[in-house]
Coordinates of N, CA and C in Angstrom, one line a residue:
S1 N 0.8 -1.2 0.0 CA 0.0 0.0 0.0 C 0.9 1.2 0.0
L2 N 0.3 2.3 -0.5 CA 1.1 3.6 -0.4 C 1.4 4.0 1.0
W3 N 0.4 3.8 1.9 CA 0.7 4.1 3.3 C 1.8 3.3 3.8
R4 N 1.8 2.0 3.6 CA 2.9 1.1 4.1 C 4.2 1.5 3.5
D5 N 4.3 1.7 2.2 CA 5.5 2.1 1.5 C 6.1 3.4 2.0
E6 N 5.2 4.4 2.2 CA 5.7 5.6 2.8 C 6.3 5.5 4.2
R7 N 5.6 4.7 5.0 CA 6.1 4.5 6.4 C 7.4 3.7 6.4
E8 N 7.5 2.7 5.6 CA 8.7 1.9 5.6 C 9.9 2.7 5.2
K9 N 9.7 3.6 4.2 CA 10.8 4.4 3.8 C 11.3 5.3 4.9
L10 N 10.4 5.7 5.8 CA 10.8 6.5 6.9 C 11.1 5.7 8.2
D11 N 11.1 4.4 8.1 CA 11.3 3.5 9.2 C 10.2 3.7 10.3
E12 N 9.1 4.3 9.9 CA 8.0 4.5 10.8 C 7.2 3.2 11.0
M13 N 7.2 2.3 10.1 CA 6.4 1.1 10.2 C 6.9 0.3 11.5
N14 N 8.2 0.2 11.7 CA 8.7 -0.5 12.9 C 8.3 0.3 14.1
I15 N 8.3 1.6 14.1 CA 7.9 2.4 15.3 C 6.4 2.2 15.5
T16 N 5.6 2.2 14.4 CA 4.2 2.0 14.6 C 3.9 0.6 15.1
N17 N 4.5 -0.4 14.6 CA 4.3 -1.8 15.1 C 4.7 -1.9 16.5
D18 N 5.8 -1.3 16.9 CA 6.2 -1.4 18.3 C 5.2 -0.7 19.2
A19 N 4.7 0.5 18.8 CA 3.7 1.2 19.6 C 2.4 0.5 19.7
I20 N 2.0 -0.2 18.6 CA 0.8 -1.0 18.7 C 0.9 -2.2 19.6
A21 N 2.1 -2.8 19.6 CA 2.3 -4.0 20.4 C 2.4 -3.5 21.9
M22 N 3.0 -2.4 22.2 CA 3.1 -1.9 23.5 C 1.7 -1.5 24.0
A23 N 0.9 -0.8 23.2 CA -0.4 -0.4 23.6 C -1.3 -1.7 23.9
R24 N -1.2 -2.6 23.0 CA -2.0 -3.9 23.1 C -1.6 -4.6 24.4
E25 N -0.3 -4.7 24.7 CA 0.1 -5.3 25.9 C -0.3 -4.6 27.2
H26 N -0.2 -3.3 27.2 CA -0.6 -2.5 28.3 C -2.1 -2.5 28.5
L27 N -2.8 -2.3 27.5 CA -4.3 -2.2 27.6 C -5.0 -3.6 27.8
S28 N -4.3 -4.7 27.6 CA -4.9 -6.0 27.8 C -5.2 -6.3 29.2
Q29 N -4.6 -5.6 30.1 CA -4.8 -5.8 31.6 C -6.2 -5.3 32.0
Y30 N -6.9 -4.5 31.2 CA -8.1 -3.9 31.5 C -9.3 -4.7 30.9
D31 N -10.3 -5.1 31.8 CA -11.4 -5.8 31.3 C -12.3 -5.0 30.4
N32 N -12.3 -3.7 30.5 CA -13.2 -2.8 29.8 C -12.6 -2.3 28.5
V33 N -11.5 -2.8 28.1 CA -10.8 -2.3 26.9 C -10.6 -3.5 25.9
K34 N -11.0 -3.2 24.6 CA -10.8 -4.1 23.5 C -9.9 -3.4 22.6
F35 N -8.7 -4.0 22.2 CA -7.8 -3.3 21.3 C -8.0 -3.9 19.9
I36 N -8.3 -3.1 19.0 CA -8.6 -3.6 17.6 C -7.8 -2.8 16.7
S37 N -7.1 -3.5 15.8 CA -6.3 -2.8 14.8 C -6.4 -3.6 13.4
F38 N -6.6 -2.8 12.4 CA -6.7 -3.4 11.1 C -5.4 -3.1 10.2
L39 N -4.4 -2.5 10.8 CA -3.2 -2.2 10.1 C -2.4 -3.4 9.7
D40 N -2.6 -4.5 10.4 CA -1.8 -5.7 10.0 C -2.6 -6.6 9.1
D41 N -3.8 -6.2 8.7 CA -4.6 -6.9 7.7 C -4.2 -6.5 6.3
R42 N -3.3 -7.2 5.7 CA -2.7 -6.8 4.4 C -3.7 -6.9 3.3
D43 N -4.8 -7.7 3.4 CA -5.9 -7.6 2.4 C -6.5 -6.3 2.3
I44 N -6.5 -5.6 3.4 CA -7.0 -4.2 3.4 C -6.0 -3.2 3.0
T45 N -4.8 -3.2 3.7 CA -3.8 -2.2 3.6 C -3.0 -2.3 2.3
D46 N -2.9 -3.4 1.7 CA -2.1 -3.5 0.5 C -2.9 -3.4 -0.8
N47 N -4.2 -3.3 -0.7 CA -5.0 -3.1 -1.9 C -5.3 -1.6 -2.2
L48 N -4.7 -1.1 -3.2 CA -4.8 0.4 -3.5 C -6.2 0.8 -3.8
D49 N -7.0 -0.2 -4.2 CA -8.5 0.1 -4.5 C -9.2 0.5 -3.2
N50 N -8.6 0.2 -2.0 CA -9.3 0.4 -0.8 C -9.0 1.8 -0.2
Y51 N -8.3 2.7 -1.0 CA -8.0 4.0 -0.5 C -8.7 5.1 -1.3
M52 N -9.0 6.2 -0.6 CA -9.5 7.4 -1.3 C -8.3 8.3 -1.7
D53 N -7.2 8.2 -0.9 CA -6.0 9.0 -1.2 C -4.8 8.1 -0.6
T54 N -3.7 8.7 -0.3 CA -2.5 7.9 0.1 C -2.7 7.4 1.6
V55 N -3.6 7.9 2.3 CA -3.7 7.5 3.7 C -5.1 7.2 4.2
H56 N -6.1 7.6 3.5 CA -7.5 7.4 4.0 C -8.2 6.2 3.2
F57 N -8.8 5.3 4.0 CA -9.5 4.3 3.4 C -10.8 4.8 2.7
S58 N -11.3 4.0 1.8 CA -12.5 4.3 1.1 C -13.7 4.1 2.1
Q59 N -14.8 4.7 1.7 CA -16.1 4.6 2.5 C -16.4 3.1 2.7
E60 N -16.2 2.2 1.8 CA -16.5 0.8 1.9 C -15.6 0.2 3.0
I61 N -14.4 0.5 3.0 CA -13.5 -0.1 4.0 C -13.7 0.5 5.3
N62 N -14.0 1.8 5.4 CA -14.4 2.3 6.7 C -15.6 1.7 7.3
Y63 N -16.6 1.4 6.4 CA -17.8 0.7 6.9 C -17.5 -0.7 7.3
Y64 N -16.7 -1.4 6.6 CA -16.2 -2.8 6.9 C -15.6 -2.8 8.3
I65 N -14.7 -1.8 8.6 CA -14.0 -1.7 9.9 C -15.1 -1.4 11.0
Y66 N -15.9 -0.4 10.7 CA -17.0 -0.1 11.6 C -17.8 -1.3 12.0
E67 N -18.3 -2.1 11.0 CA -19.1 -3.2 11.2 C -18.4 -4.3 12.1
N68 N -17.1 -4.5 11.8 CA -16.3 -5.4 12.6 C -16.2 -5.0 14.0
I69 N -16.0 -3.7 14.3 CA -15.9 -3.2 15.6 C -17.3 -3.3 16.3
R70 N -18.3 -2.9 15.6 CA -19.7 -2.9 16.2 C -20.1 -4.2 16.7
V71 N -19.8 -5.3 16.0 CA -20.2 -6.6 16.4 C -19.5 -7.2 17.6
L72 N -18.4 -6.5 17.9 CA -17.6 -7.0 19.1 C -18.1 -6.5 20.4
K73 N -19.1 -5.5 20.3 CA -19.6 -4.9 21.6 C -20.4 -6.0 22.4

């Protein structure tokens, strides 16, 4: 994906992945917190048709993410 390519060039992908792992580990101790991330779903992030621009997902992908989060409640 453009987003992933840009971040890898700046070595931000490793920083982002580390921050996500740290947040997931820290927040997992709380019963009232669910940590959800779609950044590692390469079917979403690597398909350029899923983007409106270089960083924003299309309305369809946003709705898909919303629906997946909604059903977890």
